Amino acid sequence: MSTTSRSVKPGTAISILLCPVSLAGMGMFVKSTKGVPESALLLARFGVPALIYWGLLSLKRYPFTSIRPHKHLLRAALGFLSVCCLFAAIARVPLSTALCLSYTLPFFAYAISLISGRERLDARGVFVIGALAGVACMTNPNAHADVTGMAFALASALFGAIALYEIKRVARSEDSDAVLVMYFTISTIGLTIYMLFFDKAAMQTVSPVPWGKLALIGICGLLYQVGLVTSLKEVSVSLVSMFLLFSVAISFVGDLLLFKSAFTFAGTIGLAILAASILCFQYCESAARKRREPA
């Protein structure tokens, strides 16, 4: 029997659902902290989880000496760049728009596969075209869309696409705890060095500093990463990506109720088309993978 035909365990299902809920929550907290430098938000995103996770692992006497840091450098760099671009996008465009654009990562993976010859053009190409149509609607010139913000979101998808598969690669030789703690630690160290030498005034530009929201950004980021790494241990990247689209719906409601974001008719239709294209693309990709796997 194919491994893909087995039912998803309750614990895995919770981990999968934790991803969109925590990601949408983090995005809302980031969106609500106007005036806080991006580097400070990023330090909260990585520093808080690093402290919490080091503490938890110490309590359960985790064998830190078994970790091989060099295996985690590329994964940490890719994940960090993806989050940086996402935060920059959230500051410029509605949260639901930023998240939905960041989920175009399967299209980047598909394009790379086509160029490298590992994949042939098939029905998924139709949904790529659909996604491009959705993005075109979202960048309606009459809506004065922030093209820079949308470009940041797409860059987040590009780095995120590579990072997801890098997680799968690293997870074959390192356990989930090692993947998580090194991601948080490497990113925190790099960001701290940057702030000390190039952005010393980052924490001095907002008074009072919204410590509560910064802590919640970090906690949501931790929950997202725990859900993501745990899920990818048990199920495919495609399945996790499909469920991540729930965060777009959650964020859309938040944009309307909390942030009073102005959505044009064309922009809203474009957002729906893009989300539907991503969902259909993921379904086709998952179906194709099942056909290739032995029974």
PDB file of C-alpha atoms in Angstrom:
ATOM      1  CA  MET A   1       0.000   0.000   0.000  1.00  0.00           C
ATOM      2  CA  SER A   2       1.260   3.477  -0.830  1.00  0.00           C
ATOM      3  CA  THR A   3       2.321   5.573   2.138  1.00  0.00           C
ATOM      4  CA  THR A   4       0.250   8.432   0.804  1.00  0.00           C
ATOM      5  CA  SER A   5      -2.952   6.441   1.266  1.00  0.00           C
ATOM      6  CA  ARG A   6      -2.605   6.260   5.026  1.00  0.00           C
ATOM      7  CA  SER A   7      -4.797   8.555   7.074  1.00  0.00           C
ATOM      8  CA  VAL A   8      -3.146  11.556   8.697  1.00  0.00           C
ATOM      9  CA  LYS A   9      -2.518  11.093  12.424  1.00  0.00           C
ATOM     10  CA  PRO A  10      -4.405  13.461  14.797  1.00  0.00           C
ATOM     11  CA  GLY A  11      -1.141  14.993  16.028  1.00  0.00           C
ATOM     12  CA  THR A  12       0.005  15.644  12.470  1.00  0.00           C
ATOM     13  CA  ALA A  13      -3.369  17.168  11.582  1.00  0.00           C
ATOM     14  CA  ILE A  14      -3.027  19.583  14.515  1.00  0.00           C
ATOM     15  CA  SER A  15       0.474  20.517  13.358  1.00  0.00           C
ATOM     16  CA  ILE A  16      -0.772  21.184   9.821  1.00  0.00           C
ATOM     17  CA  LEU A  17      -3.637  23.397  11.042  1.00  0.00           C
ATOM     18  CA  LEU A  18      -1.300  25.209  13.439  1.00  0.00           C
ATOM     19  CA  CYS A  19       0.697  26.544  10.478  1.00  0.00           C
ATOM     20  CA  PRO A  20      -1.942  28.847   8.881  1.00  0.00           C
ATOM     21  CA  VAL A  21      -3.435  29.997  12.197  1.00  0.00           C
ATOM     22  CA  SER A  22      -0.088  30.972  13.732  1.00  0.00           C
ATOM     23  CA  LEU A  23       1.181  32.547  10.505  1.00  0.00           C
ATOM     24  CA  ALA A  24      -1.926  34.699  10.125  1.00  0.00           C
ATOM     25  CA  GLY A  25      -1.663  35.697  13.788  1.00  0.00           C
ATOM     26  CA  MET A  26       1.982  36.680  13.391  1.00  0.00           C
ATOM     27  CA  GLY A  27       1.152  38.732  10.320  1.00  0.00           C
ATOM     28  CA  MET A  28      -1.590  40.616  12.175  1.00  0.00           C
ATOM     29  CA  PHE A  29       0.748  41.482  15.046  1.00  0.00           C
ATOM     30  CA  VAL A  30       3.426  42.648  12.576  1.00  0.00           C
ATOM     31  CA  LYS A  31       0.840  44.749  10.714  1.00  0.00           C
ATOM     32  CA  SER A  32      -0.331  46.372  13.959  1.00  0.00           C
ATOM     33  CA  THR A  33       3.159  47.468  15.102  1.00  0.00           C
ATOM     34  CA  LYS A  34       3.450  50.551  12.921  1.00  0.00           C
ATOM     35  CA  GLY A  35       6.633  52.541  13.438  1.00  0.00           C
ATOM     36  CA  VAL A  36       8.675  49.634  14.780  1.00  0.00           C
ATOM     37  CA  PRO A  37      11.826  49.077  12.648  1.00  0.00           C
ATOM     38  CA  GLU A  38      11.755  45.909  10.597  1.00  0.00           C
ATOM     39  CA  SER A  39      15.011  44.699  12.148  1.00  0.00           C
ATOM     40  CA  ALA A  40      13.412  44.898  15.623  1.00  0.00           C
ATOM     41  CA  LEU A  41      10.397  42.903  14.414  1.00  0.00           C
ATOM     42  CA  LEU A  42      12.700  40.290  12.914  1.00  0.00           C
ATOM     43  CA  LEU A  43      14.732  40.063  16.114  1.00  0.00           C
ATOM     44  CA  ALA A  44      11.514  39.367  18.008  1.00  0.00           C
ATOM     45  CA  ARG A  45      10.495  36.812  15.371  1.00  0.00           C
ATOM     46  CA  PHE A  46      13.705  34.831  15.822  1.00  0.00           C
ATOM     47  CA  GLY A  47      15.052  35.833  19.243  1.00  0.00           C
ATOM     48  CA  VAL A  48      11.970  34.967  21.311  1.00  0.00           C
ATOM     49  CA  PRO A  49      11.652  31.455  19.784  1.00  0.00           C
ATOM     50  CA  ALA A  50      15.408  30.922  20.255  1.00  0.00           C
ATOM     51  CA  LEU A  51      15.202  31.685  23.979  1.00  0.00           C
ATOM     52  CA  ILE A  52      12.068  29.588  24.502  1.00  0.00           C
ATOM     53  CA  TYR A  53      13.335  26.625  22.516  1.00  0.00           C
ATOM     54  CA  TRP A  54      16.781  26.578  24.109  1.00  0.00           C
ATOM     55  CA  GLY A  55      15.049  26.577  27.497  1.00  0.00           C
ATOM     56  CA  LEU A  56      12.686  23.742  26.586  1.00  0.00           C
ATOM     57  CA  LEU A  57      15.473  21.606  25.145  1.00  0.00           C
ATOM     58  CA  SER A  58      17.639  22.218  28.204  1.00  0.00           C
ATOM     59  CA  LEU A  59      14.821  21.050  30.477  1.00  0.00           C
ATOM     60  CA  LYS A  60      14.540  17.758  28.626  1.00  0.00           C
ATOM     61  CA  ARG A  61      18.345  17.390  28.547  1.00  0.00           C
ATOM     62  CA  TYR A  62      18.635  17.511  24.786  1.00  0.00           C
ATOM     63  CA  PRO A  63      22.090  16.385  23.482  1.00  0.00           C
ATOM     64  CA  PHE A  64      23.166  19.684  21.893  1.00  0.00           C
ATOM     65  CA  THR A  65      26.576  18.237  20.993  1.00  0.00           C
ATOM     66  CA  SER A  66      24.876  15.956  18.454  1.00  0.00           C
ATOM     67  CA  ILE A  67      23.876  18.973  16.319  1.00  0.00           C
ATOM     68  CA  ARG A  68      26.002  19.685  13.240  1.00  0.00           C
ATOM     69  CA  PRO A  69      25.621  23.461  12.742  1.00  0.00           C
ATOM     70  CA  HIS A  70      27.115  23.549   9.234  1.00  0.00           C
ATOM     71  CA  LYS A  71      24.197  21.470   7.925  1.00  0.00           C
ATOM     72  CA  HIS A  72      21.754  24.210   8.964  1.00  0.00           C
ATOM     73  CA  LEU A  73      23.424  27.320   7.516  1.00  0.00           C
ATOM     74  CA  LEU A  74      21.745  27.266   4.096  1.00  0.00           C
ATOM     75  CA  ARG A  75      18.315  26.409   5.529  1.00  0.00           C
ATOM     76  CA  ALA A  76      18.626  29.236   8.071  1.00  0.00           C
ATOM     77  CA  ALA A  77      19.752  31.748   5.439  1.00  0.00           C
ATOM     78  CA  LEU A  78      16.901  30.874   3.064  1.00  0.00           C
ATOM     79  CA  GLY A  79      14.290  30.946   5.803  1.00  0.00           C
ATOM     80  CA  PHE A  80      15.618  34.247   7.125  1.00  0.00           C
ATOM     81  CA  LEU A  81      15.520  35.886   3.681  1.00  0.00           C
ATOM     82  CA  SER A  82      11.981  34.613   3.127  1.00  0.00           C
ATOM     83  CA  VAL A  83      10.781  36.084   6.438  1.00  0.00           C
ATOM     84  CA  CYS A  84      12.574  39.403   5.784  1.00  0.00           C
ATOM     85  CA  CYS A  85      10.830  39.768   2.434  1.00  0.00           C
ATOM     86  CA  LEU A  86       7.467  38.772   3.928  1.00  0.00           C
ATOM     87  CA  PHE A  87       7.728  41.359   6.713  1.00  0.00           C
ATOM     88  CA  ALA A  88       8.668  44.020   4.159  1.00  0.00           C
ATOM     89  CA  ALA A  89       5.618  43.054   2.088  1.00  0.00           C
ATOM     90  CA  ILE A  90       3.254  43.086   5.082  1.00  0.00           C
ATOM     91  CA  ALA A  91       4.331  46.661   5.844  1.00  0.00           C
ATOM     92  CA  ARG A  92       3.386  47.762   2.309  1.00  0.00           C
ATOM     93  CA  VAL A  93       0.326  45.793   1.170  1.00  0.00           C
ATOM     94  CA  PRO A  94      -2.736  44.203   2.848  1.00  0.00           C
ATOM     95  CA  LEU A  95      -1.800  41.170   4.938  1.00  0.00           C
ATOM     96  CA  SER A  96      -3.948  38.748   2.917  1.00  0.00           C
ATOM     97  CA  THR A  97      -2.315  39.977  -0.307  1.00  0.00           C
ATOM     98  CA  ALA A  98       1.185  39.550   1.100  1.00  0.00           C
ATOM     99  CA  LEU A  99       0.488  36.028   2.363  1.00  0.00           C
ATOM    100  CA  CYS A 100      -1.280  34.896  -0.791  1.00  0.00           C
ATOM    101  CA  LEU A 101       1.569  36.117  -3.001  1.00  0.00           C
ATOM    102  CA  SER A 102       4.092  34.449  -0.717  1.00  0.00           C
ATOM    103  CA  TYR A 103       2.299  31.127  -1.330  1.00  0.00           C
ATOM    104  CA  THR A 104       3.171  31.174  -5.022  1.00  0.00           C
ATOM    105  CA  LEU A 105       6.272  29.226  -4.003  1.00  0.00           C
ATOM    106  CA  PRO A 106       5.096  25.982  -5.747  1.00  0.00           C
ATOM    107  CA  PHE A 107       5.098  27.873  -9.058  1.00  0.00           C
ATOM    108  CA  PHE A 108       8.750  28.787  -8.589  1.00  0.00           C
ATOM    109  CA  ALA A 109       9.617  25.172  -7.845  1.00  0.00           C
ATOM    110  CA  TYR A 110       7.685  24.068 -10.950  1.00  0.00           C
ATOM    111  CA  ALA A 111       9.418  26.651 -13.151  1.00  0.00           C
ATOM    112  CA  ILE A 112      12.839  25.534 -11.909  1.00  0.00           C
ATOM    113  CA  SER A 113      11.906  21.913 -12.646  1.00  0.00           C
ATOM    114  CA  LEU A 114      10.814  22.837 -16.183  1.00  0.00           C
ATOM    115  CA  ILE A 115      14.001  24.761 -16.876  1.00  0.00           C
ATOM    116  CA  SER A 116      16.186  21.975 -15.496  1.00  0.00           C
ATOM    117  CA  GLY A 117      14.316  19.325 -17.492  1.00  0.00           C
ATOM    118  CA  ARG A 118      13.093  17.361 -14.483  1.00  0.00           C
ATOM    119  CA  GLU A 119       9.453  18.147 -15.311  1.00  0.00           C
ATOM    120  CA  ARG A 120       7.405  18.467 -18.507  1.00  0.00           C
ATOM    121  CA  LEU A 121       4.811  21.124 -19.180  1.00  0.00           C
ATOM    122  CA  ASP A 122       1.404  19.758 -18.159  1.00  0.00           C
ATOM    123  CA  ALA A 123      -1.957  20.867 -16.716  1.00  0.00           C
ATOM    124  CA  ARG A 124      -0.179  22.730 -13.922  1.00  0.00           C
ATOM    125  CA  GLY A 125       0.885  25.299 -16.509  1.00  0.00           C
ATOM    126  CA  VAL A 126      -2.761  26.353 -16.849  1.00  0.00           C
ATOM    127  CA  PHE A 127      -2.892  27.254 -13.161  1.00  0.00           C
ATOM    128  CA  VAL A 128       0.379  29.152 -13.420  1.00  0.00           C
ATOM    129  CA  ILE A 129      -1.284  31.270 -16.111  1.00  0.00           C
ATOM    130  CA  GLY A 130      -4.304  31.639 -13.836  1.00  0.00           C
ATOM    131  CA  ALA A 131      -2.053  32.843 -11.032  1.00  0.00           C
ATOM    132  CA  LEU A 132      -0.447  35.405 -13.331  1.00  0.00           C
ATOM    133  CA  ALA A 133      -3.936  36.653 -14.245  1.00  0.00           C
ATOM    134  CA  GLY A 134      -4.764  36.945 -10.552  1.00  0.00           C
ATOM    135  CA  VAL A 135      -1.599  38.940  -9.870  1.00  0.00           C
ATOM    136  CA  ALA A 136      -2.412  41.189 -12.851  1.00  0.00           C
ATOM    137  CA  CYS A 137      -5.822  41.960 -11.317  1.00  0.00           C
ATOM    138  CA  MET A 138      -4.213  42.643  -7.949  1.00  0.00           C
ATOM    139  CA  THR A 139      -1.809  45.152  -9.515  1.00  0.00           C
ATOM    140  CA  ASN A 140      -4.666  47.066 -11.110  1.00  0.00           C
ATOM    141  CA  PRO A 141      -3.111  50.483 -11.923  1.00  0.00           C
ATOM    142  CA  ASN A 142      -6.284  52.245 -10.843  1.00  0.00           C
ATOM    143  CA  ALA A 143      -5.860  50.794  -7.370  1.00  0.00           C
ATOM    144  CA  HIS A 144      -2.378  52.335  -6.959  1.00  0.00           C
ATOM    145  CA  ALA A 145      -1.030  48.964  -5.880  1.00  0.00           C
ATOM    146  CA  ASP A 146       2.334  48.936  -4.145  1.00  0.00           C
ATOM    147  CA  VAL A 147       4.336  46.984  -6.712  1.00  0.00           C
ATOM    148  CA  THR A 148       7.394  46.999  -4.454  1.00  0.00           C
ATOM    149  CA  GLY A 149       5.428  45.324  -1.656  1.00  0.00           C
ATOM    150  CA  MET A 150       4.133  42.699  -4.057  1.00  0.00           C
ATOM    151  CA  ALA A 151       7.663  42.077  -5.349  1.00  0.00           C
ATOM    152  CA  PHE A 152       8.839  41.489  -1.772  1.00  0.00           C
ATOM    153  CA  ALA A 153       6.037  38.943  -1.274  1.00  0.00           C
ATOM    154  CA  LEU A 154       7.025  37.090  -4.451  1.00  0.00           C
ATOM    155  CA  ALA A 155      10.670  37.118  -3.335  1.00  0.00           C
ATOM    156  CA  SER A 156       9.516  35.597  -0.047  1.00  0.00           C
ATOM    157  CA  ALA A 157       7.892  32.806  -2.064  1.00  0.00           C
ATOM    158  CA  LEU A 158      11.066  32.181  -4.055  1.00  0.00           C
ATOM    159  CA  PHE A 159      13.253  31.850  -0.956  1.00  0.00           C
ATOM    160  CA  GLY A 160      10.525  29.919   0.845  1.00  0.00           C
ATOM    161  CA  ALA A 161      10.219  27.390  -1.987  1.00  0.00           C
ATOM    162  CA  ILE A 162      13.878  26.497  -1.734  1.00  0.00           C
ATOM    163  CA  ALA A 163      13.759  26.552   2.089  1.00  0.00           C
ATOM    164  CA  LEU A 164      10.903  24.014   2.263  1.00  0.00           C
ATOM    165  CA  TYR A 165      12.862  21.446   0.294  1.00  0.00           C
ATOM    166  CA  GLU A 166      16.008  22.267   2.236  1.00  0.00           C
ATOM    167  CA  ILE A 167      14.093  21.434   5.433  1.00  0.00           C
ATOM    168  CA  LYS A 168      13.206  18.056   3.955  1.00  0.00           C
ATOM    169  CA  ARG A 169      16.866  17.461   3.069  1.00  0.00           C
ATOM    170  CA  VAL A 170      18.249  18.489   6.467  1.00  0.00           C
ATOM    171  CA  ALA A 171      15.550  16.502   8.295  1.00  0.00           C
ATOM    172  CA  ARG A 172      16.929  13.286   6.820  1.00  0.00           C
ATOM    173  CA  SER A 173      20.053  13.567   8.984  1.00  0.00           C
ATOM    174  CA  GLU A 174      19.036  15.977  11.780  1.00  0.00           C
ATOM    175  CA  ASP A 175      16.003  15.726  14.054  1.00  0.00           C
ATOM    176  CA  SER A 176      13.220  18.315  14.239  1.00  0.00           C
ATOM    177  CA  ASP A 177      14.546  19.908  17.425  1.00  0.00           C
ATOM    178  CA  ALA A 178      17.946  20.488  15.816  1.00  0.00           C
ATOM    179  CA  VAL A 179      16.357  21.979  12.686  1.00  0.00           C
ATOM    180  CA  LEU A 180      14.281  24.409  14.743  1.00  0.00           C
ATOM    181  CA  VAL A 181      16.808  25.516  17.347  1.00  0.00           C
ATOM    182  CA  MET A 182      19.552  26.107  14.757  1.00  0.00           C
ATOM    183  CA  TYR A 183      17.206  28.066  12.502  1.00  0.00           C
ATOM    184  CA  PHE A 184      16.253  30.393  15.353  1.00  0.00           C
ATOM    185  CA  THR A 185      19.791  30.626  16.729  1.00  0.00           C
ATOM    186  CA  ILE A 186      21.638  31.272  13.469  1.00  0.00           C
ATOM    187  CA  SER A 187      19.091  33.901  12.411  1.00  0.00           C
ATOM    188  CA  THR A 188      19.196  35.615  15.832  1.00  0.00           C
ATOM    189  CA  ILE A 189      23.002  35.751  15.896  1.00  0.00           C
ATOM    190  CA  GLY A 190      23.184  37.122  12.355  1.00  0.00           C
ATOM    191  CA  LEU A 191      20.502  39.727  12.998  1.00  0.00           C
ATOM    192  CA  THR A 192      22.054  40.809  16.313  1.00  0.00           C
ATOM    193  CA  ILE A 193      25.422  41.356  14.632  1.00  0.00           C
ATOM    194  CA  TYR A 194      23.715  43.400  11.918  1.00  0.00           C
ATOM    195  CA  MET A 195      21.888  45.586  14.450  1.00  0.00           C
ATOM    196  CA  LEU A 196      25.013  46.144  16.567  1.00  0.00           C
ATOM    197  CA  PHE A 197      27.073  47.367  13.637  1.00  0.00           C
ATOM    198  CA  PHE A 198      24.569  48.816  11.158  1.00  0.00           C
ATOM    199  CA  ASP A 199      21.258  49.524  12.925  1.00  0.00           C
ATOM    200  CA  LYS A 200      21.978  50.513  16.530  1.00  0.00           C
ATOM    201  CA  ALA A 201      19.023  52.909  16.669  1.00  0.00           C
ATOM    202  CA  ALA A 202      16.462  50.212  15.781  1.00  0.00           C
ATOM    203  CA  MET A 203      15.128  49.844  19.338  1.00  0.00           C
ATOM    204  CA  GLN A 204      15.276  53.572  20.081  1.00  0.00           C
ATOM    205  CA  THR A 205      12.896  54.826  17.395  1.00  0.00           C
ATOM    206  CA  VAL A 206       9.651  53.749  19.099  1.00  0.00           C
ATOM    207  CA  SER A 207       8.550  54.920  22.536  1.00  0.00           C
ATOM    208  CA  PRO A 208       7.139  53.062  24.310  1.00  0.00           C
ATOM    209  CA  VAL A 209       8.331  49.812  22.730  1.00  0.00           C
ATOM    210  CA  PRO A 210       5.351  47.404  22.240  1.00  0.00           C
ATOM    211  CA  TRP A 211       7.045  44.549  24.084  1.00  0.00           C
ATOM    212  CA  GLY A 212       3.835  42.530  24.328  1.00  0.00           C
ATOM    213  CA  LYS A 213       3.258  42.504  20.582  1.00  0.00           C
ATOM    214  CA  LEU A 214       6.923  41.763  19.901  1.00  0.00           C
ATOM    215  CA  ALA A 215       6.719  38.756  22.234  1.00  0.00           C
ATOM    216  CA  LEU A 216       3.550  37.539  20.502  1.00  0.00           C
ATOM    217  CA  ILE A 217       5.236  37.852  17.097  1.00  0.00           C
ATOM    218  CA  GLY A 218       7.983  35.569  18.377  1.00  0.00           C
ATOM    219  CA  ILE A 219       5.565  33.080  19.948  1.00  0.00           C
ATOM    220  CA  CYS A 220       3.478  32.871  16.766  1.00  0.00           C
ATOM    221  CA  GLY A 221       6.663  32.415  14.774  1.00  0.00           C
ATOM    222  CA  LEU A 222       7.690  29.580  17.074  1.00  0.00           C
ATOM    223  CA  LEU A 223       4.314  27.849  16.772  1.00  0.00           C
ATOM    224  CA  TYR A 224       4.444  28.194  12.979  1.00  0.00           C
ATOM    225  CA  GLN A 225       7.904  26.653  12.731  1.00  0.00           C
ATOM    226  CA  VAL A 226       7.037  23.809  15.121  1.00  0.00           C
ATOM    227  CA  GLY A 227       3.924  23.030  13.063  1.00  0.00           C
ATOM    228  CA  LEU A 228       5.824  23.301   9.778  1.00  0.00           C
ATOM    229  CA  VAL A 229       8.782  21.084  10.661  1.00  0.00           C
ATOM    230  CA  THR A 230       6.594  18.510  12.419  1.00  0.00           C
ATOM    231  CA  SER A 231       4.200  18.374   9.458  1.00  0.00           C
ATOM    232  CA  LEU A 232       6.947  18.009   6.855  1.00  0.00           C
ATOM    233  CA  LYS A 233       8.256  14.995   8.737  1.00  0.00           C
ATOM    234  CA  GLU A 234       4.984  13.159   8.047  1.00  0.00           C
ATOM    235  CA  VAL A 235       3.340  14.630   4.927  1.00  0.00           C
ATOM    236  CA  SER A 236       4.280  16.233   1.616  1.00  0.00           C
ATOM    237  CA  VAL A 237       5.231  19.849   0.974  1.00  0.00           C
ATOM    238  CA  SER A 238       2.199  20.093  -1.324  1.00  0.00           C
ATOM    239  CA  LEU A 239      -0.284  19.138   1.404  1.00  0.00           C
ATOM    240  CA  VAL A 240       1.191  21.576   3.910  1.00  0.00           C
ATOM    241  CA  SER A 241       1.171  24.345   1.279  1.00  0.00           C
ATOM    242  CA  MET A 242      -2.507  23.757   0.529  1.00  0.00           C
ATOM    243  CA  PHE A 243      -3.475  24.133   4.175  1.00  0.00           C
ATOM    244  CA  LEU A 244      -1.378  27.280   4.481  1.00  0.00           C
ATOM    245  CA  LEU A 245      -3.912  28.985   2.213  1.00  0.00           C
ATOM    246  CA  PHE A 246      -6.308  29.091   5.168  1.00  0.00           C
ATOM    247  CA  SER A 247      -4.161  31.902   6.548  1.00  0.00           C
ATOM    248  CA  VAL A 248      -5.115  34.022   3.519  1.00  0.00           C
ATOM    249  CA  ALA A 249      -8.806  33.726   4.409  1.00  0.00           C
ATOM    250  CA  ILE A 250      -8.088  34.531   8.054  1.00  0.00           C
ATOM    251  CA  SER A 251      -5.960  37.524   7.051  1.00  0.00           C
ATOM    252  CA  PHE A 252      -8.575  38.799   4.608  1.00  0.00           C
ATOM    253  CA  VAL A 253     -11.089  39.016   7.453  1.00  0.00           C
ATOM    254  CA  GLY A 254      -8.444  40.742   9.592  1.00  0.00           C
ATOM    255  CA  ASP A 255      -7.695  43.237   6.807  1.00  0.00           C
ATOM    256  CA  LEU A 256     -11.353  44.206   6.608  1.00  0.00           C
ATOM    257  CA  LEU A 257     -12.185  44.280  10.326  1.00  0.00           C
ATOM    258  CA  LEU A 258      -8.923  45.352  11.991  1.00  0.00           C
ATOM    259  CA  PHE A 259      -6.909  47.284   9.431  1.00  0.00           C
ATOM    260  CA  LYS A 260      -9.715  48.699   7.277  1.00  0.00           C
ATOM    261  CA  SER A 261      -7.779  47.828   4.142  1.00  0.00           C
ATOM    262  CA  ALA A 262      -9.265  49.175   0.931  1.00  0.00           C
ATOM    263  CA  PHE A 263      -9.944  46.366  -1.541  1.00  0.00           C
ATOM    264  CA  THR A 264     -11.016  47.169  -5.098  1.00  0.00           C
ATOM    265  CA  PHE A 265     -13.349  44.771  -6.880  1.00  0.00           C
ATOM    266  CA  ALA A 266     -10.613  43.815  -9.351  1.00  0.00           C
ATOM    267  CA  GLY A 267      -8.098  43.341  -6.554  1.00  0.00           C
ATOM    268  CA  THR A 268     -10.451  41.101  -4.572  1.00  0.00           C
ATOM    269  CA  ILE A 269     -11.234  39.001  -7.648  1.00  0.00           C
ATOM    270  CA  GLY A 270      -7.509  38.756  -8.342  1.00  0.00           C
ATOM    271  CA  LEU A 271      -6.851  37.551  -4.803  1.00  0.00           C
ATOM    272  CA  ALA A 272      -9.547  34.864  -5.192  1.00  0.00           C
ATOM    273  CA  ILE A 273      -8.192  33.775  -8.585  1.00  0.00           C
ATOM    274  CA  LEU A 274      -4.651  33.536  -7.222  1.00  0.00           C
ATOM    275  CA  ALA A 275      -5.749  31.493  -4.182  1.00  0.00           C
ATOM    276  CA  ALA A 276      -7.823  29.150  -6.386  1.00  0.00           C
ATOM    277  CA  SER A 277      -4.928  28.732  -8.828  1.00  0.00           C
ATOM    278  CA  ILE A 278      -2.542  27.825  -6.002  1.00  0.00           C
ATOM    279  CA  LEU A 279      -5.039  25.317  -4.592  1.00  0.00           C
ATOM    280  CA  CYS A 280      -5.689  23.673  -7.980  1.00  0.00           C
ATOM    281  CA  PHE A 281      -1.977  23.600  -8.774  1.00  0.00           C
ATOM    282  CA  GLN A 282      -1.257  21.850  -5.487  1.00  0.00           C
ATOM    283  CA  TYR A 283      -4.034  19.326  -6.109  1.00  0.00           C
ATOM    284  CA  CYS A 284      -2.648  18.443  -9.559  1.00  0.00           C
ATOM    285  CA  GLU A 285       0.872  18.193  -8.175  1.00  0.00           C
ATOM    286  CA  SER A 286      -0.248  15.915  -5.354  1.00  0.00           C
ATOM    287  CA  ALA A 287      -2.218  13.701  -7.764  1.00  0.00           C
ATOM    288  CA  ALA A 288       0.747  13.441 -10.127  1.00  0.00           C
ATOM    289  CA  ARG A 289       3.039  12.457  -7.254  1.00  0.00           C
ATOM    290  CA  LYS A 290       0.651   9.697  -6.149  1.00  0.00           C
ATOM    291  CA  ARG A 291       0.555   8.271  -9.684  1.00  0.00           C
ATOM    292  CA  ARG A 292       4.359   8.131  -9.782  1.00  0.00           C
ATOM    293  CA  GLU A 293       4.685   6.343  -6.444  1.00  0.00           C
ATOM    294  CA  PRO A 294       4.556   2.531  -6.394  1.00  0.00           C
ATOM    295  CA  ALA A 295       1.463   0.905  -4.909  1.00  0.00           C
TER     296      ALA A 295
END
